[in-house]
Coordinates of C-alpha atoms in Angstrom, one line a residue:
X1 CA -80.7 41.1 -268.9
X2 CA -78.5 40.0 -266.1
X3 CA -78.3 36.2 -266.4
X4 CA -75.4 33.9 -266.0
X5 CA -75.2 33.6 -269.8
X6 CA -75.3 37.3 -270.3
X7 CA -72.5 37.9 -267.8
X8 CA -70.2 35.3 -269.4
X9 CA -71.0 36.6 -272.9
X10 CA -70.5 40.3 -272.0
X11 CA -67.3 39.4 -270.1
X12 CA -65.9 37.7 -273.2
X13 CA -67.1 40.5 -275.5
X14 CA -69.5 38.3 -277.4
X15 CA -72.3 40.6 -276.3
X16 CA -72.2 44.4 -275.9
X17 CA -71.8 45.3 -272.2
X18 CA -74.6 47.1 -270.5
X19 CA -72.3 49.8 -269.2
X20 CA -68.6 50.6 -269.4
X21 CA -66.4 53.0 -267.3
X22 CA -63.7 54.3 -269.6
X23 CA -60.6 56.4 -269.1
X24 CA -59.8 56.0 -265.4
X25 CA -57.1 54.1 -263.7
X26 CA -58.0 51.1 -261.6
X27 CA -56.5 50.4 -258.2
X28 CA -55.5 46.8 -257.9
X29 CA -56.0 45.9 -254.3
X30 CA -53.7 42.9 -254.6
X31 CA -50.5 44.6 -255.8
X32 CA -51.4 48.3 -255.2
X33 CA -50.7 49.1 -258.9
X34 CA -52.8 51.6 -260.9
X35 CA -53.8 49.8 -264.1
X36 CA -55.6 50.9 -267.3
X37 CA -58.5 49.5 -269.3
X38 CA -62.3 49.5 -269.3
X39 CA -64.5 48.3 -266.6
X40 CA -67.5 46.4 -268.1
X41 CA -70.7 46.0 -266.2
X42 CA -73.7 43.6 -266.8
X43 CA -76.6 44.6 -264.6
X44 CA -75.3 44.8 -261.1
X45 CA -72.1 42.9 -261.8
X46 CA -68.6 43.7 -263.0
X47 CA -67.8 41.3 -265.9
X48 CA -64.6 42.6 -267.4
X49 CA -61.5 44.7 -266.5
X50 CA -58.3 45.8 -268.1
X51 CA -59.6 45.2 -271.6
X52 CA -61.5 47.2 -274.3
X53 CA -65.2 46.8 -274.4
X54 CA -68.2 48.0 -276.4
X55 CA -71.2 49.1 -274.3
X56 CA -74.7 50.5 -274.6
X57 CA -73.7 53.1 -272.0
X58 CA -70.2 54.5 -271.9
X59 CA -69.3 56.7 -268.9
X60 CA -66.1 58.7 -269.2
X61 CA -64.1 58.7 -266.0
X62 CA -60.9 60.2 -267.4
X63 CA -58.7 61.8 -264.7
X64 CA -60.1 59.7 -261.9
X65 CA -59.0 56.6 -260.0
X66 CA -61.5 53.7 -259.7
X67 CA -61.6 52.0 -256.3
X68 CA -64.1 49.5 -254.8
X69 CA -67.1 50.9 -253.0
X70 CA -66.5 51.4 -249.3
X71 CA -67.9 49.1 -246.6
X72 CA -68.8 50.5 -243.2
X73 CA -68.4 47.4 -241.1
X74 CA -70.3 48.5 -238.0
X75 CA -72.7 51.3 -237.4
X76 CA -76.1 52.2 -236.0
X77 CA -78.0 54.1 -238.7
X78 CA -80.3 55.6 -236.0
X79 CA -77.3 57.5 -234.6
X80 CA -77.1 59.4 -237.9
X81 CA -80.4 60.9 -236.6
X82 CA -82.1 60.3 -240.0
X83 CA -84.0 57.5 -241.6
X84 CA -82.2 54.8 -243.6
X85 CA -83.3 56.6 -246.8
X86 CA -81.8 59.9 -245.8
X87 CA -78.7 58.1 -244.5
X88 CA -78.4 56.5 -247.9
X89 CA -78.7 59.9 -249.6
X90 CA -76.1 61.4 -247.1
X91 CA -73.2 58.9 -247.4
X92 CA -73.6 56.9 -250.7
X93 CA -72.4 59.9 -252.7
X94 CA -69.3 59.8 -250.6
X95 CA -68.5 56.2 -251.8
X96 CA -70.2 54.1 -249.1
X97 CA -71.9 51.3 -251.0
X98 CA -72.4 48.8 -248.2
X99 CA -73.4 49.5 -244.6
X100 CA -73.4 46.7 -242.0
X101 CA -75.8 48.0 -239.4
X102 CA -77.1 46.9 -236.0
X103 CA -80.5 48.4 -235.4
X104 CA -80.4 47.8 -231.7
X105 CA -81.1 51.5 -231.0
X106 CA -84.6 51.3 -232.4
X107 CA -85.0 47.7 -231.2
X108 CA -84.4 48.8 -227.6
X109 CA -87.4 51.2 -228.0
X110 CA -89.9 49.2 -230.0
X111 CA -88.5 45.6 -230.2
X112 CA -88.5 43.3 -233.3
X113 CA -90.7 45.8 -235.2
X114 CA -87.7 48.1 -235.4
X115 CA -85.5 45.4 -236.9
X116 CA -88.2 44.6 -239.4
X117 CA -88.4 48.2 -240.4
X118 CA -84.7 48.2 -241.2
X119 CA -84.9 44.9 -243.1
X120 CA -87.7 46.3 -245.3
X121 CA -85.9 49.6 -245.9
X122 CA -82.8 47.7 -247.0
X123 CA -84.7 46.4 -250.0
X124 CA -85.2 49.9 -251.4
X125 CA -82.0 51.9 -250.7
X126 CA -79.3 52.4 -253.3
X127 CA -76.5 51.3 -251.0
X128 CA -76.7 47.7 -249.8
X129 CA -77.7 47.8 -246.1
X130 CA -76.9 44.6 -244.3
X131 CA -79.0 44.2 -241.2
X132 CA -77.5 42.2 -238.4
X133 CA -79.8 41.0 -235.6
X134 CA -79.4 42.8 -232.3
X135 CA -77.9 40.5 -229.7
X136 CA -78.4 42.6 -226.5
X137 CA -81.9 44.1 -226.1
X138 CA -81.5 45.4 -223.5
X139 CA -77.7 45.6 -223.3
X140 CA -77.8 44.5 -219.6
X141 CA -80.1 43.8 -216.7
X142 CA -79.1 47.2 -215.2
X143 CA -81.4 49.4 -217.2
X144 CA -85.0 49.7 -218.3
X145 CA -85.5 49.5 -222.1
X146 CA -88.7 49.6 -224.1
X147 CA -88.3 46.0 -225.3
X148 CA -86.5 42.7 -224.7
X149 CA -85.5 40.2 -227.4
X150 CA -84.6 36.6 -226.6
X151 CA -83.1 34.0 -229.0
X152 CA -86.7 32.9 -229.6
X153 CA -87.6 36.4 -230.7
X154 CA -84.7 36.6 -233.1
X155 CA -85.1 33.2 -234.7
X156 CA -88.0 34.3 -237.1
X157 CA -85.9 37.3 -238.3
X158 CA -82.9 35.2 -239.4
X159 CA -83.8 34.4 -243.0
X160 CA -84.1 37.9 -244.4
X161 CA -81.9 38.5 -247.4
X162 CA -80.2 41.5 -245.7
X163 CA -79.0 39.3 -242.8
X164 CA -75.4 38.3 -242.0
X165 CA -75.7 37.1 -238.4
X166 CA -75.7 38.4 -234.9
X167 CA -74.8 42.0 -234.1
X168 CA -72.3 43.2 -231.5
X169 CA -72.4 41.0 -228.4
X170 CA -72.1 43.7 -225.8
X171 CA -72.8 41.6 -222.8
X172 CA -69.3 40.2 -222.6
X173 CA -69.6 39.2 -218.9
X174 CA -72.6 37.2 -219.9
X175 CA -70.6 35.3 -222.5
X176 CA -67.5 34.5 -220.4
X177 CA -69.7 33.5 -217.4
X178 CA -72.0 31.4 -219.6
X179 CA -75.3 33.2 -219.0
X180 CA -78.0 30.8 -220.4
X181 CA -79.7 33.6 -222.4
X182 CA -76.4 34.6 -224.0
X183 CA -75.6 31.0 -224.8
X184 CA -79.0 30.5 -226.5
X185 CA -78.3 33.4 -228.8
X186 CA -74.7 32.3 -229.6
X187 CA -75.9 28.8 -230.3
X188 CA -78.6 30.1 -232.7
X189 CA -76.0 31.9 -234.8
X190 CA -73.2 29.4 -234.6
X191 CA -73.3 28.9 -238.4
X192 CA -73.2 32.7 -239.1
X193 CA -71.3 35.8 -238.3
X194 CA -71.2 37.0 -234.7
X195 CA -69.9 40.5 -234.2
X196 CA -68.0 41.5 -231.1
X197 CA -67.9 44.2 -228.5
X198 CA -65.4 43.7 -225.6
X199 CA -63.7 46.9 -224.5
X200 CA -60.4 46.3 -222.6
X201 CA -61.0 42.6 -222.4
X202 CA -57.7 40.6 -222.4
X203 CA -56.0 37.5 -221.3
X204 CA -58.1 34.3 -220.6
X205 CA -61.3 36.3 -220.6
X206 CA -60.7 37.4 -224.1
X207 CA -59.8 33.9 -225.1
X208 CA -63.1 32.7 -223.7
X209 CA -65.0 35.4 -225.5
X210 CA -63.4 34.6 -228.9
X211 CA -64.0 30.9 -228.3
X212 CA -67.7 31.6 -228.3
X213 CA -67.4 32.1 -232.1
X214 CA -67.1 35.9 -232.1
X215 CA -65.1 37.1 -235.0
X216 CA -64.9 40.9 -235.2
X217 CA -64.4 43.7 -232.7
X218 CA -64.6 47.5 -232.9
X219 CA -64.0 48.6 -229.3
X220 CA -60.2 48.5 -229.3
X221 CA -59.0 52.0 -228.2
X222 CA -55.2 51.4 -228.2
X223 CA -52.8 49.7 -230.5
X224 CA -51.8 47.3 -227.7
X225 CA -55.4 46.2 -227.2
X226 CA -56.0 45.9 -230.9
X227 CA -52.8 43.8 -231.4
X228 CA -53.8 41.3 -228.8
X229 CA -57.1 40.9 -230.5
X230 CA -55.5 40.5 -233.9
X231 CA -53.1 37.9 -232.6
X232 CA -56.0 35.9 -231.2
X233 CA -57.7 35.8 -234.6
X234 CA -60.2 38.6 -234.4
X235 CA -60.7 41.1 -237.2
X236 CA -60.2 44.6 -235.7
X237 CA -62.5 47.4 -237.0
X238 CA -60.9 50.8 -236.7
X239 CA -63.7 53.1 -235.5
X240 CA -64.0 56.9 -236.0
X241 CA -67.4 58.1 -234.9
X242 CA -68.7 61.4 -233.7
X243 CA -67.7 60.6 -230.1
X244 CA -65.6 57.4 -230.3
X245 CA -62.5 58.5 -232.1
X246 CA -59.9 55.6 -232.2
X247 CA -58.3 56.2 -235.6
X248 CA -55.3 58.0 -234.4
X249 CA -54.6 55.4 -231.7
X250 CA -54.9 52.4 -234.1
X251 CA -53.4 54.0 -237.3
X252 CA -49.8 52.9 -236.5
X253 CA -51.0 49.3 -236.5
X254 CA -52.5 49.4 -240.0
X255 CA -49.9 48.4 -242.6
X256 CA -49.9 46.4 -245.8
X257 CA -49.1 43.3 -243.7
X258 CA -52.0 43.8 -241.2
X259 CA -54.5 45.3 -243.6
X260 CA -56.1 42.0 -244.7
X261 CA -57.3 41.7 -241.0
X262 CA -58.3 45.3 -240.3
X263 CA -61.4 47.2 -241.4
X264 CA -63.1 50.6 -241.0
X265 CA -66.3 51.6 -239.2
X266 CA -68.0 54.7 -237.9
X267 CA -70.4 53.1 -235.3
X268 CA -72.1 56.5 -234.5
X269 CA -71.6 59.5 -236.8
X270 CA -74.1 62.4 -237.3
X271 CA -74.8 64.5 -240.4
X272 CA -72.9 67.5 -239.0
X273 CA -69.7 65.6 -238.6
X274 CA -70.2 64.0 -242.0
X275 CA -70.8 67.4 -243.6
X276 CA -67.8 69.0 -241.9
X277 CA -65.3 66.1 -242.3
X278 CA -66.8 63.1 -244.2
X279 CA -67.6 59.5 -243.5
X280 CA -65.3 56.6 -244.5
X281 CA -63.8 58.9 -247.1
X282 CA -62.6 61.1 -244.2
X283 CA -61.0 58.0 -242.5
X284 CA -59.2 57.0 -245.6
X285 CA -57.8 60.6 -246.1
X286 CA -56.8 60.8 -242.5
X287 CA -55.1 57.4 -242.5
X288 CA -53.0 58.3 -245.5
X289 CA -52.2 61.7 -244.1
X290 CA -50.8 60.0 -241.0
X291 CA -48.6 57.7 -243.1
X292 CA -50.7 54.6 -243.8
X293 CA -49.8 53.2 -247.2
X294 CA -52.8 53.9 -249.6
X295 CA -53.0 50.2 -250.4
X296 CA -53.6 49.4 -246.8
X297 CA -56.2 52.1 -246.3
X298 CA -58.2 51.1 -249.4
X299 CA -58.0 47.4 -248.6
X300 CA -59.3 48.1 -245.1
X301 CA -62.2 50.1 -246.5
X302 CA -63.3 47.5 -249.0
X303 CA -61.7 44.1 -249.6
X304 CA -60.7 43.3 -246.0
X305 CA -64.2 44.4 -244.9
X306 CA -65.9 42.1 -247.4
X307 CA -63.7 39.2 -246.4
X308 CA -64.2 39.7 -242.7
X309 CA -68.0 39.5 -243.0
X310 CA -68.1 36.8 -245.6
X311 CA -69.2 39.1 -248.5
X312 CA -67.5 37.2 -251.2
X313 CA -69.4 39.1 -253.9
X314 CA -67.7 42.5 -253.4
X315 CA -64.6 44.4 -252.3
X316 CA -62.6 44.4 -255.6
X317 CA -63.0 45.8 -259.1
X318 CA -62.9 42.4 -260.6
X319 CA -65.1 40.1 -262.8
X320 CA -68.0 38.6 -260.9
X321 CA -68.0 41.2 -258.1
X322 CA -70.9 43.6 -257.4
X323 CA -70.5 46.8 -259.4
X324 CA -69.8 48.9 -256.4
X325 CA -67.3 51.4 -257.7
X326 CA -66.1 54.9 -256.7
X327 CA -64.3 57.2 -259.1
X328 CA -62.1 59.5 -256.9
X329 CA -59.9 62.5 -257.6
X330 CA -56.8 60.9 -256.1
X331 CA -55.8 58.2 -253.6
X332 CA -54.8 60.9 -251.1
X333 CA -57.8 63.1 -251.7
X334 CA -60.5 60.4 -251.8
X335 CA -63.2 62.8 -253.0
X336 CA -65.9 60.9 -255.0
X337 CA -66.6 62.2 -258.5
X338 CA -68.9 59.3 -259.4
X339 CA -70.4 56.4 -257.4
X340 CA -72.0 53.2 -258.7
X341 CA -73.9 51.0 -256.2
X342 CA -74.8 47.6 -257.7
X343 CA -74.3 49.1 -261.1
X344 CA -76.6 52.0 -260.5
X345 CA -75.2 55.5 -260.8
X346 CA -75.8 57.3 -257.5
X347 CA -77.4 60.7 -258.2
X348 CA -80.5 62.8 -257.5
X349 CA -82.5 61.0 -260.1
X350 CA -81.8 57.5 -258.8
X351 CA -82.5 58.6 -255.2
X352 CA -85.8 60.0 -256.3
X353 CA -86.7 56.8 -258.1
X354 CA -86.4 54.7 -254.9
X355 CA -89.5 53.5 -253.1
X356 CA -89.6 54.7 -249.5
X357 CA -91.6 53.1 -246.6
X358 CA -93.5 54.7 -243.8
X359 CA -91.7 55.5 -240.6
X360 CA -92.6 53.8 -237.4
X361 CA -92.1 54.2 -233.6
X362 CA -94.1 57.4 -233.2
X363 CA -95.2 58.7 -229.7
X364 CA -92.6 56.5 -228.0
X365 CA -91.8 59.0 -225.2
X366 CA -94.1 58.1 -222.4
X367 CA -92.3 59.6 -219.4
X368 CA -94.5 61.4 -216.9
X369 CA -94.0 65.2 -216.3
X370 CA -91.1 65.8 -214.0
X371 CA -90.5 68.5 -211.4
X372 CA -87.4 70.3 -210.4
X373 CA -87.3 68.4 -207.2
X374 CA -87.0 65.2 -209.2
X375 CA -83.4 66.0 -209.8
X376 CA -82.3 66.3 -206.2
X377 CA -79.7 63.8 -204.9
X378 CA -80.9 61.4 -202.2
X379 CA -77.6 60.7 -200.5
X380 CA -76.1 60.9 -197.0
X381 CA -72.4 60.8 -197.5
X382 CA -70.0 63.4 -198.8
X383 CA -67.8 61.1 -200.9
X384 CA -69.4 60.9 -204.3
X385 CA -68.9 58.7 -207.4
X386 CA -68.5 61.0 -210.4
X387 CA -68.4 60.1 -214.1
X388 CA -65.2 61.5 -215.7
X389 CA -65.6 62.2 -219.4
X390 CA -62.8 61.4 -221.8
X391 CA -63.4 63.5 -224.8
X392 CA -63.3 61.5 -228.0
X393 CA -63.9 58.2 -226.2
X394 CA -66.9 56.4 -224.8
X395 CA -64.7 55.1 -222.0
X396 CA -65.2 57.1 -218.8
X397 CA -63.2 57.4 -215.6
X398 CA -64.6 56.5 -212.2
X399 CA -63.8 59.6 -210.1
X400 CA -64.4 60.2 -206.4
X401 CA -65.1 63.8 -205.2
X402 CA -66.2 65.2 -201.9
X403 CA -69.5 67.1 -202.4
X404 CA -71.1 68.8 -199.4
X405 CA -74.7 68.0 -198.5
X406 CA -76.9 71.1 -198.2
X407 CA -80.5 70.8 -197.2
X408 CA -80.5 67.1 -198.0
X409 CA -79.1 67.6 -201.5
X410 CA -75.7 67.7 -203.2
X411 CA -75.7 70.7 -205.5
X412 CA -73.9 71.1 -208.8
X413 CA -70.7 73.1 -208.5
X414 CA -69.6 74.8 -211.7
X415 CA -66.3 76.0 -210.2
X416 CA -65.3 72.3 -210.1
X417 CA -67.1 71.4 -213.3
X418 CA -69.4 69.0 -211.3
X419 CA -72.9 69.1 -212.8
X420 CA -76.0 67.0 -212.3
X421 CA -76.6 64.1 -214.7
X422 CA -80.0 62.3 -214.5
X423 CA -81.7 59.5 -216.4
X424 CA -85.5 59.5 -216.6
X425 CA -87.2 56.3 -217.7
X426 CA -89.3 57.2 -220.8
X427 CA -90.9 53.9 -221.9
X428 CA -93.8 54.1 -219.5
X429 CA -92.5 51.0 -217.5
X430 CA -91.7 52.3 -214.0
X431 CA -91.0 56.0 -213.9
X432 CA -87.5 55.6 -212.6
X433 CA -85.3 58.7 -212.1
X434 CA -81.6 58.3 -211.2
X435 CA -79.3 61.1 -210.4
X436 CA -75.5 61.5 -210.2
X437 CA -72.6 63.8 -211.1
X438 CA -70.5 64.1 -214.2
X439 CA -67.2 66.0 -214.8
X440 CA -66.0 67.2 -218.2
X441 CA -68.9 69.1 -219.8
X442 CA -67.9 72.6 -218.7
X443 CA -71.5 73.5 -218.3
X444 CA -72.0 76.9 -216.5
X445 CA -75.8 77.3 -216.7
X446 CA -79.0 75.8 -217.9
X447 CA -79.5 72.2 -219.1
X448 CA -79.3 69.9 -222.1
X449 CA -81.3 66.7 -222.6
X450 CA -81.7 63.9 -225.1
X451 CA -83.7 60.8 -225.8
X452 CA -80.7 59.4 -227.7
X453 CA -79.3 57.5 -224.7
X454 CA -77.5 54.3 -225.5
X455 CA -78.8 51.7 -225.5
X456 CA -82.0 51.9 -223.5
X457 CA -82.8 55.4 -224.9
X458 CA -84.4 56.9 -221.8
X459 CA -84.1 60.6 -221.2
X460 CA -80.6 61.7 -220.3
X461 CA -80.2 65.2 -218.9
X462 CA -77.3 67.2 -217.6
X463 CA -77.7 70.6 -215.9
X464 CA -76.8 73.2 -213.4
X465 CA -80.4 74.4 -212.8
X466 CA -83.0 71.9 -211.7
X467 CA -85.9 74.0 -213.1
X468 CA -84.2 74.1 -216.5
X469 CA -83.6 70.3 -216.4
X470 CA -87.3 69.8 -215.8
X471 CA -88.2 72.1 -218.7
X472 CA -85.8 70.2 -221.0
X473 CA -87.0 66.7 -220.0
X474 CA -90.7 67.7 -220.4
X475 CA -90.1 69.3 -223.7
X476 CA -88.7 66.0 -225.1
X477 CA -92.1 64.4 -224.4
X478 CA -93.8 67.2 -226.3
X479 CA -91.7 66.8 -229.4
X480 CA -91.6 63.0 -229.4
X481 CA -88.0 62.9 -228.4
X482 CA -84.8 64.5 -229.6
X483 CA -82.3 67.1 -228.3
X484 CA -83.1 70.2 -226.3
X485 CA -81.0 73.1 -224.8
X486 CA -82.7 75.2 -222.1
X487 CA -81.7 78.2 -220.1
X488 CA -83.8 80.4 -217.8
X489 CA -86.8 78.3 -218.5
X490 CA -86.6 78.9 -222.3
X491 CA -85.8 76.5 -225.1
X492 CA -82.8 77.9 -226.9
X493 CA -82.5 75.1 -229.5
X494 CA -84.0 71.7 -230.3
X495 CA -84.2 68.9 -232.8
X496 CA -87.2 66.7 -232.8
X497 CA -86.6 63.0 -233.4
X498 CA -90.1 61.5 -233.6
X499 CA -89.1 58.2 -235.1
X500 CA -88.7 56.2 -231.8
X501 CA -87.1 59.3 -230.3
X502 CA -84.1 58.5 -232.4
X503 CA -84.5 59.7 -236.0
X504 CA -85.8 62.8 -237.7
X505 CA -88.3 63.1 -240.5
X506 CA -86.3 66.0 -241.9
X507 CA -83.7 65.8 -244.6
X508 CA -80.1 65.2 -243.5
X509 CA -79.3 68.8 -244.6
X510 CA -82.0 70.2 -242.3
X511 CA -80.8 67.9 -239.4
X512 CA -77.2 69.1 -240.0
X513 CA -78.3 72.8 -239.8
X514 CA -80.2 72.2 -236.6
X515 CA -77.2 70.4 -235.1
X516 CA -75.2 73.6 -235.8
X517 CA -77.7 75.6 -233.8
X518 CA -77.7 73.0 -231.0
X519 CA -74.0 72.9 -230.7
X520 CA -73.8 76.7 -230.5
X521 CA -76.5 76.8 -227.9
X522 CA -74.6 74.3 -225.8
X523 CA -71.4 76.3 -226.2
X524 CA -73.3 79.4 -225.0
X525 CA -74.0 77.5 -221.8
X526 CA -70.3 76.9 -221.4
X527 CA -70.1 73.4 -222.8
X528 CA -66.5 72.7 -224.0
X529 CA -67.1 69.3 -225.7
X530 CA -67.1 69.2 -229.5
X531 CA -70.0 66.7 -229.6
X532 CA -71.9 67.1 -226.3
X533 CA -75.2 65.3 -227.3
X534 CA -73.7 62.0 -228.4
X535 CA -71.2 62.2 -225.6
X536 CA -74.1 62.5 -223.2
X537 CA -75.8 59.5 -224.8
X538 CA -72.9 57.3 -224.1
X539 CA -72.7 58.2 -220.4
X540 CA -75.7 55.9 -220.0
X541 CA -74.3 52.8 -221.6
X542 CA -73.4 50.3 -218.9
X543 CA -71.3 48.0 -221.1
X544 CA -68.5 50.5 -221.5
X545 CA -66.1 51.0 -218.6
X546 CA -65.7 52.5 -216.1
X547 CA -68.6 54.4 -214.6
X548 CA -72.0 55.0 -216.2
X549 CA -75.6 55.9 -215.2
X550 CA -78.9 54.3 -216.1
X551 CA -82.5 54.9 -214.8
X552 CA -81.6 52.4 -212.0
X553 CA -78.6 54.3 -210.7
X554 CA -74.9 54.7 -211.1
X555 CA -73.2 51.6 -212.6
X556 CA -69.7 50.3 -211.8
X557 CA -69.1 48.7 -215.2
X558 CA -65.9 47.0 -214.1
X559 CA -67.8 45.1 -211.5
X560 CA -71.0 45.0 -213.6
X561 CA -73.2 46.2 -210.8
X562 CA -75.3 49.1 -209.7
X563 CA -73.7 51.2 -206.9
X564 CA -75.9 51.1 -203.8

């Protein structure tokens, strides 16, 4: 049993402990020392450390170092392209025992039902999934999403046990200019955690944003930006996703002095990157390789994360804390040999014992068939706004290029790396199609398309050939969403994502293998980006400077308006 009396008795040694980890060294996150002794566990709680204990189940962890389970402080599980259950199976064995997620991807497609799906799933996964409530559905007024959630819609979802508060508040102009809808949501969550999202915001605007009660922030892309946010009381989350790679820029700021106020997150990371490099375990390894003290790296991955989000029950290997424990090979290696999540050993048997729930959000791609002519540009001036890709960042540049008008159209020009980008509304709301230009893909032929298109998740397509773009966009409707690569009218590679056009019903291993094929097919078309599909997805997110595109047109994010 796991009662208060049992926990006290087992901690004192008056009762035999349920479980003991024996033989490993324990990392003390206060002093950085490696200490010896048993770790005694009663149910899902640690009840004793640094002493000798008898137990019903003794697990030998000799030759390993015991560290607290890792906490991903901000991510969208949908961006892993698999269901919460497959995500659990993918990253929990790497030591991630808590994931603080924002389900705003699925919420932008099917509304509150998507949040409820994640809340129910969280009750059955081995890792502890905390489901924050999505603050910006849609993210702005400059896009067509599948749903809209007001403060009134969020209120009934507040009391679920997985909840912490309000997820990333992306509409930072709405906050600082006191938009009534934004104020309603902020007021509703005044007594809880409010997560931030304010790229490049500084000065008095940043002061105003923080004054709204927003406590954490994951969009800092430079040490200078992160330092201002830290000095103004925000907890800064170092992000290393599949596209947004900020670890190297922020690593110099992470020290034993700053580590209580810095955390780690992935935001958006797919199974291919996880398989090739890792998840939070990769971040820890890389930070230490770059010179971060191990104590600072492991604090940021666990204790500091727990403190930042008010999770007082975890983050240390100490009595009274959740038994979220990772046995690793070394501090520098950070390869998990054994993982316990809430006292449960993470392995194939315990994954198989979970209850899984039915997926939702099927048949969500409702875009009408498009024709090649749909992708022509309707413009009458040579000077053209062009999205400039910054590889490894979701920030883009606002470029200006002269593109000649031929037969009433501006054509892609592969010699200048200027290719067509289009967004097709897919929720069945209005049939909008917007076109523009992007520079940085390296595409020489064909087209690639996706329904993972933050945050509205319409169809995003880049291409050189309009016929191939039409084939790609229409194929997404046939497979209920996903990724497609097309050349010469033929589909070269695809991944179906039938759960809201965002998540696969396949295992994470199968998704990883299909992503390998997709990446190679894109390279065969000339694409030079390491992660072209998620990079494409972020080109449609109108809350990240400087130039983006939605189904309503090109968006000047710095001015927060659609370009006429």
